[in-house]
Amino acid sequence: MKTYIDKVTELVAERTGIKNGNLVHLYALLVLVRGKEISLNNVHDAWALDMNFRPQSAQGFGHEHKCIVPFEELSAEIQYKDKKYADILRAVAEELGI
């Protein structure tokens, strides 16, 4: 049996193309709790939370990632990278009537 959580999670994974299950779950939670009010800051915080608990990789991803800082401290260019995901998540919320 599919739950409402499964439905949101599947849509988020499908629409974003994200393969990282933890990040998909965090983004699905944003859809459920923020709905159409998801902000770029919310998306960044979810991403930073996921990244913070990953081990450091050779590519610089993980706990020591340079962008794990408050959203306001990021350059406008880096902040804008969250727009794609915020738009997708708001669209999922709209589609599901959240």
JSON list of C-alpha atoms in Angstrom, two decimals:
[
{"chain": "A", "resi": 1, "resn": "MET", "atom": "CA", "xyz": [0.00, 0.00, 0.00]},
{"chain": "A", "resi": 2, "resn": "LYS", "atom": "CA", "xyz": [1.31, 3.44, -0.93]},
{"chain": "A", "resi": 3, "resn": "THR", "atom": "CA", "xyz": [1.07, 6.17, 1.63]},
{"chain": "A", "resi": 4, "resn": "TYR", "atom": "CA", "xyz": [0.82, 9.90, 1.03]},
{"chain": "A", "resi": 5, "resn": "ILE", "atom": "CA", "xyz": [4.49, 10.08, 2.02]},
{"chain": "A", "resi": 6, "resn": "ASP", "atom": "CA", "xyz": [5.37, 7.61, -0.75]},
{"chain": "A", "resi": 7, "resn": "LYS", "atom": "CA", "xyz": [3.46, 9.70, -3.28]},
{"chain": "A", "resi": 8, "resn": "VAL", "atom": "CA", "xyz": [5.20, 12.96, -2.33]},
{"chain": "A", "resi": 9, "resn": "THR", "atom": "CA", "xyz": [8.62, 11.31, -2.20]},
{"chain": "A", "resi": 10, "resn": "GLU", "atom": "CA", "xyz": [8.19, 9.62, -5.58]},
{"chain": "A", "resi": 11, "resn": "LEU", "atom": "CA", "xyz": [7.07, 12.87, -7.22]},
{"chain": "A", "resi": 12, "resn": "VAL", "atom": "CA", "xyz": [10.00, 14.80, -5.73]},
{"chain": "A", "resi": 13, "resn": "ALA", "atom": "CA", "xyz": [12.48, 12.16, -6.89]},
{"chain": "A", "resi": 14, "resn": "GLU", "atom": "CA", "xyz": [10.93, 11.99, -10.37]},
{"chain": "A", "resi": 15, "resn": "ARG", "atom": "CA", "xyz": [10.66, 15.73, -10.92]},
{"chain": "A", "resi": 16, "resn": "THR", "atom": "CA", "xyz": [14.05, 16.70, -9.49]},
{"chain": "A", "resi": 17, "resn": "GLY", "atom": "CA", "xyz": [16.01, 13.73, -10.82]},
{"chain": "A", "resi": 18, "resn": "ILE", "atom": "CA", "xyz": [17.81, 13.52, -7.48]},
{"chain": "A", "resi": 19, "resn": "LYS", "atom": "CA", "xyz": [19.15, 10.04, -6.68]},
{"chain": "A", "resi": 20, "resn": "ASN", "atom": "CA", "xyz": [20.21, 10.86, -3.08]},
{"chain": "A", "resi": 21, "resn": "GLY", "atom": "CA", "xyz": [17.42, 9.32, -1.01]},
{"chain": "A", "resi": 22, "resn": "ASN", "atom": "CA", "xyz": [18.15, 11.40, 2.07]},
{"chain": "A", "resi": 23, "resn": "LEU", "atom": "CA", "xyz": [17.89, 14.67, 0.15]},
{"chain": "A", "resi": 24, "resn": "VAL", "atom": "CA", "xyz": [14.71, 13.50, -1.60]},
{"chain": "A", "resi": 25, "resn": "HIS", "atom": "CA", "xyz": [13.19, 12.79, 1.82]},
{"chain": "A", "resi": 26, "resn": "LEU", "atom": "CA", "xyz": [14.18, 16.22, 3.12]},
{"chain": "A", "resi": 27, "resn": "TYR", "atom": "CA", "xyz": [12.73, 17.90, 0.03]},
{"chain": "A", "resi": 28, "resn": "ALA", "atom": "CA", "xyz": [9.52, 15.84, 0.39]},
{"chain": "A", "resi": 29, "resn": "LEU", "atom": "CA", "xyz": [9.27, 17.05, 3.98]},
{"chain": "A", "resi": 30, "resn": "LEU", "atom": "CA", "xyz": [9.56, 20.63, 2.73]},
{"chain": "A", "resi": 31, "resn": "VAL", "atom": "CA", "xyz": [6.66, 19.99, 0.37]},
{"chain": "A", "resi": 32, "resn": "LEU", "atom": "CA", "xyz": [4.57, 18.66, 3.24]},
{"chain": "A", "resi": 33, "resn": "VAL", "atom": "CA", "xyz": [5.35, 21.37, 5.80]},
{"chain": "A", "resi": 34, "resn": "ARG", "atom": "CA", "xyz": [5.88, 24.45, 3.62]},
{"chain": "A", "resi": 35, "resn": "GLY", "atom": "CA", "xyz": [3.85, 23.63, 0.51]},
{"chain": "A", "resi": 36, "resn": "LYS", "atom": "CA", "xyz": [3.74, 26.48, -1.98]},
{"chain": "A", "resi": 37, "resn": "GLU", "atom": "CA", "xyz": [5.62, 28.70, 0.50]},
{"chain": "A", "resi": 38, "resn": "ILE", "atom": "CA", "xyz": [8.96, 26.89, 0.03]},
{"chain": "A", "resi": 39, "resn": "SER", "atom": "CA", "xyz": [11.76, 29.45, -0.17]},
{"chain": "A", "resi": 40, "resn": "LEU", "atom": "CA", "xyz": [15.24, 29.30, -1.61]},
{"chain": "A", "resi": 41, "resn": "ASN", "atom": "CA", "xyz": [16.47, 29.46, 1.97]},
{"chain": "A", "resi": 42, "resn": "ASN", "atom": "CA", "xyz": [14.42, 26.35, 2.85]},
{"chain": "A", "resi": 43, "resn": "VAL", "atom": "CA", "xyz": [15.90, 24.43, -0.07]},
{"chain": "A", "resi": 44, "resn": "HIS", "atom": "CA", "xyz": [19.42, 25.46, 0.92]},
{"chain": "A", "resi": 45, "resn": "ASP", "atom": "CA", "xyz": [18.87, 24.43, 4.55]},
{"chain": "A", "resi": 46, "resn": "ALA", "atom": "CA", "xyz": [17.63, 20.98, 3.49]},
{"chain": "A", "resi": 47, "resn": "TRP", "atom": "CA", "xyz": [20.61, 20.55, 1.16]},
{"chain": "A", "resi": 48, "resn": "ALA", "atom": "CA", "xyz": [23.03, 21.77, 3.85]},
{"chain": "A", "resi": 49, "resn": "LEU", "atom": "CA", "xyz": [21.54, 19.38, 6.41]},
{"chain": "A", "resi": 50, "resn": "ASP", "atom": "CA", "xyz": [22.04, 16.45, 4.05]},
{"chain": "A", "resi": 51, "resn": "MET", "atom": "CA", "xyz": [25.56, 17.54, 3.10]},
{"chain": "A", "resi": 52, "resn": "ASN", "atom": "CA", "xyz": [26.54, 18.15, 6.73]},
{"chain": "A", "resi": 53, "resn": "PHE", "atom": "CA", "xyz": [26.07, 14.49, 7.62]},
{"chain": "A", "resi": 54, "resn": "ARG", "atom": "CA", "xyz": [27.91, 13.04, 4.62]},
{"chain": "A", "resi": 55, "resn": "PRO", "atom": "CA", "xyz": [31.52, 11.98, 4.85]},
{"chain": "A", "resi": 56, "resn": "GLN", "atom": "CA", "xyz": [34.02, 14.19, 3.05]},
{"chain": "A", "resi": 57, "resn": "SER", "atom": "CA", "xyz": [34.71, 13.04, -0.50]},
{"chain": "A", "resi": 58, "resn": "ALA", "atom": "CA", "xyz": [37.70, 13.63, -2.74]},
{"chain": "A", "resi": 59, "resn": "GLN", "atom": "CA", "xyz": [35.53, 16.03, -4.78]},
{"chain": "A", "resi": 60, "resn": "GLY", "atom": "CA", "xyz": [34.96, 18.28, -1.75]},
{"chain": "A", "resi": 61, "resn": "PHE", "atom": "CA", "xyz": [31.44, 17.13, -1.00]},
{"chain": "A", "resi": 62, "resn": "GLY", "atom": "CA", "xyz": [30.40, 16.30, 2.51]},
{"chain": "A", "resi": 63, "resn": "HIS", "atom": "CA", "xyz": [30.69, 17.79, 5.95]},
{"chain": "A", "resi": 64, "resn": "GLU", "atom": "CA", "xyz": [33.41, 20.26, 4.96]},
{"chain": "A", "resi": 65, "resn": "HIS", "atom": "CA", "xyz": [31.59, 21.64, 1.88]},
{"chain": "A", "resi": 66, "resn": "LYS", "atom": "CA", "xyz": [32.24, 25.37, 1.53]},
{"chain": "A", "resi": 67, "resn": "CYS", "atom": "CA", "xyz": [28.53, 26.16, 1.02]},
{"chain": "A", "resi": 68, "resn": "ILE", "atom": "CA", "xyz": [27.41, 24.82, 4.39]},
{"chain": "A", "resi": 69, "resn": "VAL", "atom": "CA", "xyz": [26.87, 28.34, 5.67]},
{"chain": "A", "resi": 70, "resn": "PRO", "atom": "CA", "xyz": [23.71, 30.34, 6.34]},
{"chain": "A", "resi": 71, "resn": "PHE", "atom": "CA", "xyz": [21.88, 31.16, 3.11]},
{"chain": "A", "resi": 72, "resn": "GLU", "atom": "CA", "xyz": [22.45, 34.89, 3.50]},
{"chain": "A", "resi": 73, "resn": "GLU", "atom": "CA", "xyz": [26.22, 34.34, 3.42]},
{"chain": "A", "resi": 74, "resn": "LEU", "atom": "CA", "xyz": [26.13, 32.73, -0.02]},
{"chain": "A", "resi": 75, "resn": "SER", "atom": "CA", "xyz": [26.75, 34.75, -3.18]},
{"chain": "A", "resi": 76, "resn": "ALA", "atom": "CA", "xyz": [23.67, 35.61, -5.23]},
{"chain": "A", "resi": 77, "resn": "GLU", "atom": "CA", "xyz": [24.91, 33.22, -7.92]},
{"chain": "A", "resi": 78, "resn": "ILE", "atom": "CA", "xyz": [25.05, 30.29, -5.48]},
{"chain": "A", "resi": 79, "resn": "GLN", "atom": "CA", "xyz": [21.70, 31.25, -3.92]},
{"chain": "A", "resi": 80, "resn": "TYR", "atom": "CA", "xyz": [20.11, 31.19, -7.36]},
{"chain": "A", "resi": 81, "resn": "LYS", "atom": "CA", "xyz": [21.08, 27.52, -7.82]},
{"chain": "A", "resi": 82, "resn": "ASP", "atom": "CA", "xyz": [18.33, 26.63, -5.34]},
{"chain": "A", "resi": 83, "resn": "LYS", "atom": "CA", "xyz": [15.62, 28.25, -7.51]},
{"chain": "A", "resi": 84, "resn": "LYS", "atom": "CA", "xyz": [15.24, 25.24, -9.81]},
{"chain": "A", "resi": 85, "resn": "TYR", "atom": "CA", "xyz": [14.50, 22.98, -6.86]},
{"chain": "A", "resi": 86, "resn": "ALA", "atom": "CA", "xyz": [12.26, 25.47, -5.05]},
{"chain": "A", "resi": 87, "resn": "ASP", "atom": "CA", "xyz": [10.19, 25.86, -8.23]},
{"chain": "A", "resi": 88, "resn": "ILE", "atom": "CA", "xyz": [9.88, 22.09, -8.66]},
{"chain": "A", "resi": 89, "resn": "LEU", "atom": "CA", "xyz": [8.94, 21.52, -5.03]},
{"chain": "A", "resi": 90, "resn": "ARG", "atom": "CA", "xyz": [6.31, 24.29, -5.11]},
{"chain": "A", "resi": 91, "resn": "ALA", "atom": "CA", "xyz": [4.87, 22.75, -8.28]},
{"chain": "A", "resi": 92, "resn": "VAL", "atom": "CA", "xyz": [4.64, 19.35, -6.58]},
{"chain": "A", "resi": 93, "resn": "ALA", "atom": "CA", "xyz": [2.87, 20.98, -3.63]},
{"chain": "A", "resi": 94, "resn": "GLU", "atom": "CA", "xyz": [0.47, 22.72, -6.01]},
{"chain": "A", "resi": 95, "resn": "GLU", "atom": "CA", "xyz": [-0.25, 19.49, -7.89]},
{"chain": "A", "resi": 96, "resn": "LEU", "atom": "CA", "xyz": [-0.98, 17.66, -4.64]},
{"chain": "A", "resi": 97, "resn": "GLY", "atom": "CA", "xyz": [-3.06, 20.50, -3.21]},
{"chain": "A", "resi": 98, "resn": "ILE", "atom": "CA", "xyz": [-0.71, 21.11, -0.30]}
]
